[in-house]
Coordinates of C-alpha atoms in Angstrom, one line a residue:
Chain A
X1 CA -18.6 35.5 -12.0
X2 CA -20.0 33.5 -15.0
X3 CA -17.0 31.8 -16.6
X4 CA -15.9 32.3 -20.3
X5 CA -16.8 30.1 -22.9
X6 CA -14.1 30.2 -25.6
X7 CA -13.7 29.0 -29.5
X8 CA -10.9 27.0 -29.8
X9 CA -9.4 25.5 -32.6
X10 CA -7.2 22.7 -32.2
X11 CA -4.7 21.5 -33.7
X12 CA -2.9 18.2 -33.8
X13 CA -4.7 14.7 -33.3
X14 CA -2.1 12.7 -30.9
X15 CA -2.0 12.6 -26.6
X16 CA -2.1 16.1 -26.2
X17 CA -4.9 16.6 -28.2
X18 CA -7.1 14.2 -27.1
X19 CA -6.9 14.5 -23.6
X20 CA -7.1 18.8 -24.2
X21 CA -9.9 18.8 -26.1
X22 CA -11.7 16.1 -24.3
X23 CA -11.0 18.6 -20.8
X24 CA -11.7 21.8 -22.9
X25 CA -15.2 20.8 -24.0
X26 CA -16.1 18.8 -21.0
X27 CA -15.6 22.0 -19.4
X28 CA -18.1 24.0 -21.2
X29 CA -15.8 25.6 -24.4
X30 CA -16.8 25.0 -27.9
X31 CA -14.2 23.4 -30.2
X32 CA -14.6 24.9 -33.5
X33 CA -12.6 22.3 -35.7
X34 CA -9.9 20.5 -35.5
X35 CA -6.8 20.7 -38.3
X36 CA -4.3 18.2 -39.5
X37 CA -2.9 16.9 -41.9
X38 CA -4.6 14.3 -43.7
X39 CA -4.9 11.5 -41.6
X40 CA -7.9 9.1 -39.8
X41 CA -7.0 10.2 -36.9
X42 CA -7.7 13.8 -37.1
X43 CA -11.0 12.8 -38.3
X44 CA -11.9 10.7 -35.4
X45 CA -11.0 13.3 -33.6
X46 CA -13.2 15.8 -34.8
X47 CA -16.3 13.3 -34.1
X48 CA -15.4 13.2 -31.0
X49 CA -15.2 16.4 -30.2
X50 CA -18.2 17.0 -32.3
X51 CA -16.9 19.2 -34.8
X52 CA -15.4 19.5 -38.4
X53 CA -11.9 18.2 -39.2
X54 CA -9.8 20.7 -41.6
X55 CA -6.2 20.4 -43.3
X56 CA -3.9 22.4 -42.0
X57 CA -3.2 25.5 -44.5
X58 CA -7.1 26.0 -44.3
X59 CA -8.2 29.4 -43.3
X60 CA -8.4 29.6 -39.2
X61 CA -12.3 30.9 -38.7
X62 CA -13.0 34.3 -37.2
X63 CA -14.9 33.2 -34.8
X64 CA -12.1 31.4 -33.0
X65 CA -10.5 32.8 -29.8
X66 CA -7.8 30.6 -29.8
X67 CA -5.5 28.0 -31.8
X68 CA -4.0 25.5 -29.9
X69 CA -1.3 23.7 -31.4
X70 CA -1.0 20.0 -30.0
X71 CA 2.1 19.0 -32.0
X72 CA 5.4 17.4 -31.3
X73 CA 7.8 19.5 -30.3
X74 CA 9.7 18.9 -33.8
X75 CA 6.8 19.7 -35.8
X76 CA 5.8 22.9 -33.7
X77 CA 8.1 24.9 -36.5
X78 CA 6.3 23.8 -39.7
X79 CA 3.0 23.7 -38.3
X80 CA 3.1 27.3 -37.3
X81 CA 4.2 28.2 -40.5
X82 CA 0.7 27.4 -41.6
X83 CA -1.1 29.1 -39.3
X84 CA -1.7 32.9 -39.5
X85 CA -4.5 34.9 -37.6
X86 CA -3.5 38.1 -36.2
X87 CA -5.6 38.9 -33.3
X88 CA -6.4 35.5 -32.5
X89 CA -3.8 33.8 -29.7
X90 CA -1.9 31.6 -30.5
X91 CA -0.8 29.1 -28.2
X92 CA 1.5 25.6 -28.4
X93 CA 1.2 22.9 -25.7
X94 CA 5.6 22.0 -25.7
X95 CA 7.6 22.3 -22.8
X96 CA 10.9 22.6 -24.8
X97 CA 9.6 25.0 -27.5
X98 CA 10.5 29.0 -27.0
X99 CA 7.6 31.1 -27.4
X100 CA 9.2 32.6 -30.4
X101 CA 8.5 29.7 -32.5
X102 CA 5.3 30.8 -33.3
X103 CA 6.3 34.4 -34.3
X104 CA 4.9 34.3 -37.2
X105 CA 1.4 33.4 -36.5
X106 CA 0.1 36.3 -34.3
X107 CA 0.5 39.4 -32.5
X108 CA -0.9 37.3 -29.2
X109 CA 1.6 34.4 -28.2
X110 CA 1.2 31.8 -25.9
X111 CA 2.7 28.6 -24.1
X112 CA -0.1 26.3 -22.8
X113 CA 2.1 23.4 -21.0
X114 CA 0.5 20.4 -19.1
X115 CA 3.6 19.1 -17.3
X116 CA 1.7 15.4 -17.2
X117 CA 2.2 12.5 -19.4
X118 CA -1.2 12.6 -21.4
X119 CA -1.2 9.0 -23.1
X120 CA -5.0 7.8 -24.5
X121 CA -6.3 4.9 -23.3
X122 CA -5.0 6.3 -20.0
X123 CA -7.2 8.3 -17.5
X124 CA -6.0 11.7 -16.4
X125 CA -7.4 14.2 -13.5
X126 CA -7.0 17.1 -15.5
X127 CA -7.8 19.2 -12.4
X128 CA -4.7 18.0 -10.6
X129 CA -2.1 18.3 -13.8
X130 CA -0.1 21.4 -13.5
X131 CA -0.2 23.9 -16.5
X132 CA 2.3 26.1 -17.3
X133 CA 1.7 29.3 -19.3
X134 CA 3.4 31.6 -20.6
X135 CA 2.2 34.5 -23.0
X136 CA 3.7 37.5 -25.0
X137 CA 1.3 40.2 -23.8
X138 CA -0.4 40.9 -20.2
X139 CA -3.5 40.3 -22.0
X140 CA -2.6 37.0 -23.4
X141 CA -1.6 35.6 -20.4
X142 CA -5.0 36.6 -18.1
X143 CA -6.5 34.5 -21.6
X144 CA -4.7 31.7 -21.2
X145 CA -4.5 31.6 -17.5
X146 CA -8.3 31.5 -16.9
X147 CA -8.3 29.1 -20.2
X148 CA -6.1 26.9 -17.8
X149 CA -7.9 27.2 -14.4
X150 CA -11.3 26.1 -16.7
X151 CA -9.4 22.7 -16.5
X152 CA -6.9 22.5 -13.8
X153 CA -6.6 23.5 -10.3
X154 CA -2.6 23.8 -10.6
X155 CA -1.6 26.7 -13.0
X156 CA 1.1 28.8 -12.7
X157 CA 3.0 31.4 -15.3
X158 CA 6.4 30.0 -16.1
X159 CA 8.3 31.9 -18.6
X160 CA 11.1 29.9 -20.9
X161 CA 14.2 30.5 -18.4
X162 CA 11.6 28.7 -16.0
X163 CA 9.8 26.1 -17.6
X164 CA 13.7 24.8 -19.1
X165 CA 14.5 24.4 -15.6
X166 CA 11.0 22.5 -14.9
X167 CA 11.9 20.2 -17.4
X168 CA 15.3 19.5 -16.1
X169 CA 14.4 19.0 -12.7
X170 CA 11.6 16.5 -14.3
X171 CA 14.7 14.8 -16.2
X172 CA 16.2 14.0 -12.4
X173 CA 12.8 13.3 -11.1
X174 CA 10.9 11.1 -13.5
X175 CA 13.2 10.3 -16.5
X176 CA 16.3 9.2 -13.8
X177 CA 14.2 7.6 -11.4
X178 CA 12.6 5.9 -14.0
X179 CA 15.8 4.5 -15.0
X180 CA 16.3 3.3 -11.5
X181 CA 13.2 1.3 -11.9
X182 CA 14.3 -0.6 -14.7
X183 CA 17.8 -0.9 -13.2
X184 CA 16.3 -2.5 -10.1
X185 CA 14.6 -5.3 -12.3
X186 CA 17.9 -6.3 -13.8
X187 CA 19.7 -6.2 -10.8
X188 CA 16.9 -8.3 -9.3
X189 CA 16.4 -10.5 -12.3
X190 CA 20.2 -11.8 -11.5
X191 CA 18.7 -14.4 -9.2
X192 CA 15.3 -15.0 -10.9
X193 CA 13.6 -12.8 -9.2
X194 CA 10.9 -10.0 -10.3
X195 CA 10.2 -6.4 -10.2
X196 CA 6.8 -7.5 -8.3
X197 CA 8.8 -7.6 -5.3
X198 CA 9.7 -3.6 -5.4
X199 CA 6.7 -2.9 -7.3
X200 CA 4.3 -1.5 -4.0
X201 CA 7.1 0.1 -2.2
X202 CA 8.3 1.9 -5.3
X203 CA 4.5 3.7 -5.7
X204 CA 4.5 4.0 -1.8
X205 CA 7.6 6.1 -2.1
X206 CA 5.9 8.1 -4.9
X207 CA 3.0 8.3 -2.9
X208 CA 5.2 9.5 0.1
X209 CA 6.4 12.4 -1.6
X210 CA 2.7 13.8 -2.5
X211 CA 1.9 15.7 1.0
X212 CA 6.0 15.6 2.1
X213 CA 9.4 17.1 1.6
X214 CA 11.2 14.5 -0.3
X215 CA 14.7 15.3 1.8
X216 CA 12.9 14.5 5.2
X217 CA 11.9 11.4 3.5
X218 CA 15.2 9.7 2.8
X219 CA 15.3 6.4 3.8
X220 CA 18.1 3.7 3.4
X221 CA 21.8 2.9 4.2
X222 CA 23.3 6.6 2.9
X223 CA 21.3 7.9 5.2
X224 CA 21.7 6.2 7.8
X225 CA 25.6 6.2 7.2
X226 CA 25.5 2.5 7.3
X227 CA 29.2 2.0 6.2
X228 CA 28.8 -1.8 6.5
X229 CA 25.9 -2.0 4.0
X230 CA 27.0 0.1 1.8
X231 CA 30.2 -1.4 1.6
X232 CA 28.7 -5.1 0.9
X233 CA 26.3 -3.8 -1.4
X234 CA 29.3 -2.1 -3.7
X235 CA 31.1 -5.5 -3.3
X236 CA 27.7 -7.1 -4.8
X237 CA 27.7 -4.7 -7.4
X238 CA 30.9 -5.5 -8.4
X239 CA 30.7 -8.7 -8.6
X240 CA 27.1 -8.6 -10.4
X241 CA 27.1 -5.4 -12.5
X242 CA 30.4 -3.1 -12.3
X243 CA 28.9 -0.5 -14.7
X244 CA 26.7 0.5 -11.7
X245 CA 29.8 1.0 -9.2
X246 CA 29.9 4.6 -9.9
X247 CA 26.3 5.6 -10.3
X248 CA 25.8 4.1 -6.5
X249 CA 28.9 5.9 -4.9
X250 CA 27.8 9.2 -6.4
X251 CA 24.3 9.0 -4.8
X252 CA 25.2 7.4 -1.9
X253 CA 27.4 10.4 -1.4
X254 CA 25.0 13.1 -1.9
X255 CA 22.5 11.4 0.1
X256 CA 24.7 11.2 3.3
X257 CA 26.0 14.7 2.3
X258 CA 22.2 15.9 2.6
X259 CA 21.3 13.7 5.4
X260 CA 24.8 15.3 7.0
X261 CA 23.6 19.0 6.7
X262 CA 20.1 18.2 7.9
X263 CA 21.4 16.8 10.7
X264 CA 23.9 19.7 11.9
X265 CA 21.1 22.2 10.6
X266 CA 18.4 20.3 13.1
X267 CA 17.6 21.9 16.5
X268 CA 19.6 19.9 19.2
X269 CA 16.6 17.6 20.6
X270 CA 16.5 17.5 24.4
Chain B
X1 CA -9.7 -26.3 3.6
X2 CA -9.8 -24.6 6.9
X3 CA -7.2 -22.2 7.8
X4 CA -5.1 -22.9 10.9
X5 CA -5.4 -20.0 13.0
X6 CA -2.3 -19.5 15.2
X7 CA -1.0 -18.4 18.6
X8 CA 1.2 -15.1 18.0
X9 CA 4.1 -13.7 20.5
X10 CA 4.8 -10.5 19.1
X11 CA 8.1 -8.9 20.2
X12 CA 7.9 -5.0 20.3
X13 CA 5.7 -2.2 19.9
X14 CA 7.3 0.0 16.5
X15 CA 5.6 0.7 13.2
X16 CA 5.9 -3.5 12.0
X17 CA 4.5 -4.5 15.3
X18 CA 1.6 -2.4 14.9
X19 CA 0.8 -3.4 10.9
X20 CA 1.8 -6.9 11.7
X21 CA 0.0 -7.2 15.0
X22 CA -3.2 -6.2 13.5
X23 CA -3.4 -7.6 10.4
X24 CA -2.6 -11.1 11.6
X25 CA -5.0 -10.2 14.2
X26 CA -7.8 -9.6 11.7
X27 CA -6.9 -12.7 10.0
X28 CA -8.2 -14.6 12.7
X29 CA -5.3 -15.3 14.4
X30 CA -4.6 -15.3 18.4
X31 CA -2.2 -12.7 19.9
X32 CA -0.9 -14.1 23.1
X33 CA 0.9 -11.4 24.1
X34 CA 3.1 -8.3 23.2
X35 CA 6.5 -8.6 24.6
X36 CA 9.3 -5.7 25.0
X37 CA 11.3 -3.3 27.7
X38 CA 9.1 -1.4 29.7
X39 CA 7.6 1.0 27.3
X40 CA 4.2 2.5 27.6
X41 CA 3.9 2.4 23.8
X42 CA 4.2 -1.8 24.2
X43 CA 1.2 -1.4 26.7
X44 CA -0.6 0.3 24.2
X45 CA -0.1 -2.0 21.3
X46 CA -1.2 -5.1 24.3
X47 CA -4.3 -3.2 24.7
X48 CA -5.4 -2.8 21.1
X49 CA -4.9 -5.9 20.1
X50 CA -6.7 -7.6 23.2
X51 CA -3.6 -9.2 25.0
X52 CA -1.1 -8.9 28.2
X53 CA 1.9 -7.2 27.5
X54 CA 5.2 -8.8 29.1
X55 CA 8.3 -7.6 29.8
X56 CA 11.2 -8.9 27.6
X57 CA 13.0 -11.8 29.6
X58 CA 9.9 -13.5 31.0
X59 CA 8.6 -16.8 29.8
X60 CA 6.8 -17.6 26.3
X61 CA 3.7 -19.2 27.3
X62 CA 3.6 -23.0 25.8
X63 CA 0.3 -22.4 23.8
X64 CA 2.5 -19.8 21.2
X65 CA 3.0 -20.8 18.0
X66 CA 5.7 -18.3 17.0
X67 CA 7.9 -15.5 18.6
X68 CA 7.6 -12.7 16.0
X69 CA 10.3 -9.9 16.4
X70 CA 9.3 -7.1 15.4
X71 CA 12.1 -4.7 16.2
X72 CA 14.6 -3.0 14.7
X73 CA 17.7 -4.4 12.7
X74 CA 20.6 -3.4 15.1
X75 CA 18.4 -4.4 18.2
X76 CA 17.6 -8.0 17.3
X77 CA 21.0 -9.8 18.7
X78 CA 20.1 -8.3 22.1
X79 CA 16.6 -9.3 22.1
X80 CA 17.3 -12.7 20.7
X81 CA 19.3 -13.5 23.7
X82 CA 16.7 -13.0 25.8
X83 CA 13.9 -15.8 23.9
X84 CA 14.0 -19.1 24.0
X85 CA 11.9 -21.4 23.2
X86 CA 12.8 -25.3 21.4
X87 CA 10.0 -26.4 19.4
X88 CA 8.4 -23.5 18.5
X89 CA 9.2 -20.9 15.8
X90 CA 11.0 -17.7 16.1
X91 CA 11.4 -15.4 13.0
X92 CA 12.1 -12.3 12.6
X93 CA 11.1 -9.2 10.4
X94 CA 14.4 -7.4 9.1
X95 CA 15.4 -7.5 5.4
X96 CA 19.1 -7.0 6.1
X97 CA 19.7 -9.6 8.7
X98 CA 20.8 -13.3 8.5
X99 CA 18.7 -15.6 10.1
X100 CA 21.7 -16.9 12.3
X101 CA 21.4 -13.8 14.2
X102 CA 18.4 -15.9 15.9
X103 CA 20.4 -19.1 16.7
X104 CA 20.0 -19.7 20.2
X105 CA 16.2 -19.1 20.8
X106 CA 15.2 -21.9 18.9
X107 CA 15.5 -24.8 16.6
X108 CA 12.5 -23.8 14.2
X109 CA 13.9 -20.2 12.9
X110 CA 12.9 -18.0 10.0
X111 CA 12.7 -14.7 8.2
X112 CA 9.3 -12.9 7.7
X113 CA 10.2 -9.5 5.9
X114 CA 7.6 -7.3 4.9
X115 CA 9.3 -5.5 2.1
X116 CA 7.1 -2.3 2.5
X117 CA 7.1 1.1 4.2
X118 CA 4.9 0.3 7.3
X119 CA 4.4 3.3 9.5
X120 CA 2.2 4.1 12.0
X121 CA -0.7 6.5 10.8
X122 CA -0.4 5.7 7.4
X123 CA -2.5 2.5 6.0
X124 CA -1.4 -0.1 4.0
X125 CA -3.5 -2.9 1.9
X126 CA -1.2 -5.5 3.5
X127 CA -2.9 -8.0 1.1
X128 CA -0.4 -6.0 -1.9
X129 CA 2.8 -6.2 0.1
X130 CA 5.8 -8.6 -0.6
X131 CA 6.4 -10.9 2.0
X132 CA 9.7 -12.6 1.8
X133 CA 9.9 -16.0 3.9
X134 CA 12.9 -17.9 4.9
X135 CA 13.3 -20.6 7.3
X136 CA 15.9 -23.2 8.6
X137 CA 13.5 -26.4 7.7
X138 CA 11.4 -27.1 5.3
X139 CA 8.6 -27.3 8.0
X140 CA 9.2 -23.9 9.1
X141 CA 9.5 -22.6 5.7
X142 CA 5.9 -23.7 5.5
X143 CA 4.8 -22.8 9.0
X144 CA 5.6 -19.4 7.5
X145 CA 4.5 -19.3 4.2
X146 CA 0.9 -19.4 5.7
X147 CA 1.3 -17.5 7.6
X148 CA 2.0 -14.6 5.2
X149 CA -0.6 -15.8 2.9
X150 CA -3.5 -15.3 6.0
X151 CA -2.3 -11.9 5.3
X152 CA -1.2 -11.2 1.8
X153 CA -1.0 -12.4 -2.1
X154 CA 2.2 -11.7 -2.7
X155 CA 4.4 -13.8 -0.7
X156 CA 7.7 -15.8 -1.7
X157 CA 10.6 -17.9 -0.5
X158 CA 13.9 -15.8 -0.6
X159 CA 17.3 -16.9 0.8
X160 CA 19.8 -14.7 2.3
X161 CA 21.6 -13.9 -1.1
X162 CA 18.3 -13.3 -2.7
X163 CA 16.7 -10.8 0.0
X164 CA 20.6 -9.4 0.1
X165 CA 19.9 -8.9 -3.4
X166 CA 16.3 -7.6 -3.4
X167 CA 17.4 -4.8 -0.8
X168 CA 20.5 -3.6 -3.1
X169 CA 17.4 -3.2 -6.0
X170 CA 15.5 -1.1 -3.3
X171 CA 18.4 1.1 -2.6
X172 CA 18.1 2.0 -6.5
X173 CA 14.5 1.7 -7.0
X174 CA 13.3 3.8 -4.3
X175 CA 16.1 5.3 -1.8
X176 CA 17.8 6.9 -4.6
X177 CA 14.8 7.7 -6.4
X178 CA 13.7 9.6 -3.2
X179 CA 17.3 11.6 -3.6
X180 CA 16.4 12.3 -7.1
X181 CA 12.8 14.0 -6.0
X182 CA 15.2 15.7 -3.3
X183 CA 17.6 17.0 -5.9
X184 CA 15.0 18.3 -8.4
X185 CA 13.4 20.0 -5.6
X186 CA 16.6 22.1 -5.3
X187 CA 16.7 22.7 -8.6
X188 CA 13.5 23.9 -9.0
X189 CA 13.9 26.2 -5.6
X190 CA 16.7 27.9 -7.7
X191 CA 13.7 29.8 -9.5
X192 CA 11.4 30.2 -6.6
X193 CA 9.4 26.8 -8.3
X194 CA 7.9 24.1 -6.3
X195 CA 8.3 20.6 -5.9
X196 CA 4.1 20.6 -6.6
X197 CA 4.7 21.5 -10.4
X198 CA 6.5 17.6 -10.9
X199 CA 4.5 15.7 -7.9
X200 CA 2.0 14.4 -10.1
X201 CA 4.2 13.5 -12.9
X202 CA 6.7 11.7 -10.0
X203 CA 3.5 9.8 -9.0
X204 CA 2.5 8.9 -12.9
X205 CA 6.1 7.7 -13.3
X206 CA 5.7 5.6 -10.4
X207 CA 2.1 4.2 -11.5
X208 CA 2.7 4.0 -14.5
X209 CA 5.3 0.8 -14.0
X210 CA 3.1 -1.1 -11.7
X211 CA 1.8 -3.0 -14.8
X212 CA 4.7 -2.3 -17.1
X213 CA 8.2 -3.0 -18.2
X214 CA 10.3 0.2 -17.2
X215 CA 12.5 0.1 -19.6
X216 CA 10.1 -0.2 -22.0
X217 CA 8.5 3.3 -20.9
X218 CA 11.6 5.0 -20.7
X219 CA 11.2 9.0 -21.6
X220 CA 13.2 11.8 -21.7
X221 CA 16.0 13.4 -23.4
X222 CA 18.7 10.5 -22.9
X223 CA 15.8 8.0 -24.6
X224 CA 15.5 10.0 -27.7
X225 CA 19.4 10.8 -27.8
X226 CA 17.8 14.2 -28.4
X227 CA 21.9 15.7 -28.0
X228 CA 20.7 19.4 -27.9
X229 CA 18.5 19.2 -25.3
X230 CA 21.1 17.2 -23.1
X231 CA 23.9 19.4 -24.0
X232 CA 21.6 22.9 -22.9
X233 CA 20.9 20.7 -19.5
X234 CA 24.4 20.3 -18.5
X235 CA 25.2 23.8 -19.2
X236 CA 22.4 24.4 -16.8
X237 CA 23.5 22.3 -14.4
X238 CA 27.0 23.8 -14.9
X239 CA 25.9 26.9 -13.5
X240 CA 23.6 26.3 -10.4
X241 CA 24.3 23.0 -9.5
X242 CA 27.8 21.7 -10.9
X243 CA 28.0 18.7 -8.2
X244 CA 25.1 17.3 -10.4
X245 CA 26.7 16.8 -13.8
X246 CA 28.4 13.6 -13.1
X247 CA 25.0 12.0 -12.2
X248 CA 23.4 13.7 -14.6
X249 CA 26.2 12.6 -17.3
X250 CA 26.2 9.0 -16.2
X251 CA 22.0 7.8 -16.1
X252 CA 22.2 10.1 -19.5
X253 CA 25.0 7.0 -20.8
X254 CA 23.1 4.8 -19.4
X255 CA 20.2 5.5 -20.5
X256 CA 21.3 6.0 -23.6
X257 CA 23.0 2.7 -24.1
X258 CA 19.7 0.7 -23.2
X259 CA 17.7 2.8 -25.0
X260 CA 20.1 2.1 -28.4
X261 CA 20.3 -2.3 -26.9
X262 CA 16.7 -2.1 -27.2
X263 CA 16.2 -0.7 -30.4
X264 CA 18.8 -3.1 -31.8
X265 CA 17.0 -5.8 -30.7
X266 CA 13.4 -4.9 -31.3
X267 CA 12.1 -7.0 -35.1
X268 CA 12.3 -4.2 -37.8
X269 CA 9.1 -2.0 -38.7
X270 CA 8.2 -2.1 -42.5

């Protein structure tokens, strides 16, 4: 089956844009303009993409199939307050945005979510970044869908209930661990020394995760049970940075807790 | 100048005495023999790298260089009992144990902790992991750092206290990151999701600070101080997972409070 080549109209000249529209026309769709507001970058944009840049508040052309809004999630609001094209779909690229917010706009409603940090400057395998969509009709979502799979191999219909709980689980898996990273350097920078030092093994245990279950993964004194370590590693903290005290007992607990349950939950080995 | 190429007793036959074994093998250096209990996995590891294997107990051979255990942490006393040998120099490979454990088998003694997962089956540039030397004289210490560098560029001198220190960061950076790809597994499981929606954002996260500051690329929620979206999460987490809001509530503060440091300090935009 020959696959579809849309009109799309983008909006929005940041990450999301870029990296969208560079994917979308790479893989065979025609960007019909892009709209701003006035600024060089929307411009530049355009040229790249090799089409004409409009303000926002410009009439959307009939020959477009689709307006996707690459926005911030704040300006998703007044943005769609300047788009209307009934019988057109309508689409924003925010995790955190309800569907709703672009009620106004169209009778065909859509969510077009790549659950990747898109930074330019940065190269991104579109293929591999999941895409979540959601849509307000049947037929909007088959759009959308096979709009998605023109660009990635990992799509999946979320709706709003689902993708909030994506994003949470991406606070505790990215945003946190994140956090952990950074908290590792100042722990380490107490005697001088650098991140460099956890630098592989942090991207190995990233790496880890890609082909395995995370939980049959854990590594480290909680789940080993290793009271002595864990006991002079909470005297350390204490000593170096008390704030942290808590923060370590509460994962060290749930770790061993997991590791516990796996255990008992493991057939007996012979 | 020439590098020294060395005669290597290796002491076991786990995942380290396979990576070690080989890559110091490839670096040109002699393997004189594999020592351990009566295993046929140690008779393996003889065979592949071209050497006799010995049962643990019998005599180091006068032309080795070094006794390198490779074994596990808890197993090392027992083994160390069993090696002596004045004169020449017996390290061993475990982050979380004094060099003292090794006392009696020599007078030339030293740490040589690879501070990466090595398993079996999985590859590793061992030129990108961390080597962390320590030794009892400054001859050893040198004897050691060459060792290393025949086999990677990133090696340093640690002390106990320091390699004490670098493990605590570990725990954070990568044991407890590991929970936190556990735990937003089970939170996406409570919608049917997978853990593949988030694995390539975990592994972007993870890349991402190879050549960057983590708290400098801090995300989320907690960054922005974005209170509605953090409030809506805890709610969430109220319901499916309650066990998770005091973790959740303390990297939020935390992350929060470095977030605001930073932006205190960083020289005003005009």
């Amino acid at each position: 089956m020959a696959r579809q080549r849309y009109n799309i109209v983008l909006v929005g000249s940041g990450n999301v844009a870029h990296h969208l529209g560079r994917a979308l026309k790479l893989a065979g769709h025609r960007m019909v303009q892009v709209m701003g507001r006035n600024n060089p970058g929307g411009e530049r944009l355009a040229f790249a993409l090799g089409c004409p840049f409009k303000l926002l508040g410009t009439e959307i052309p009939d020959e477009a199939d689709i307006v996707l809004l690459c926005v911030k999630d704040d300006a998703i609001g007044a943005v769609a307050q300047q788009i209307h094209c009934p019988g057109r779909v309508v689409a924003h690229t925010a995790g955190n945005v309800p569907i709703t917010a672009l009620a106004d706009c169209s009778d065909r409603l859509g969510v077009f979510y790549p659950l990747q940090m898109l930074r330019q400057g940065t190269e991104v395998d579109m293929a591999k970044v999941p895409f979540c969509i959601e849509a307000n009709t049947t037929w909007t979502e088959g759009f959308l869908l096979e709009l998605a799979r023109s660009i990635s191999a990992n799509v999946q219909v979320l709706d709003s209930g689902q993708r909030k709980l994506a994003h949470l689980a991406a606070v505790f898996a990215c945003n946190f661990s994140n956090h952990l990273y950074a908290t590792a350097q100042e722990i380490l920078s107490h005697q001088g020394l650098s991140l460099d030092l956890l630098r592989p093994l942090i991207l190995q245990t990233a790496v880890n995760i890609q082909n395995g279950d995370p939980s049959k993964l854990q590594t480290g004194p909680a789940a080993r049970n290793d009271v002595q370590v864990i006991e002079a590693q909470l005297e350390m903290l204490r000593s170096i940075k008390p704030d942290l005290v808590p923060i370590y007992e509460q994962l060290t607990l749930q770790i061993r807790e997991a590791s516990q349950k796996r255990a008992l939950n493991a057939p007996a080995q012979r």
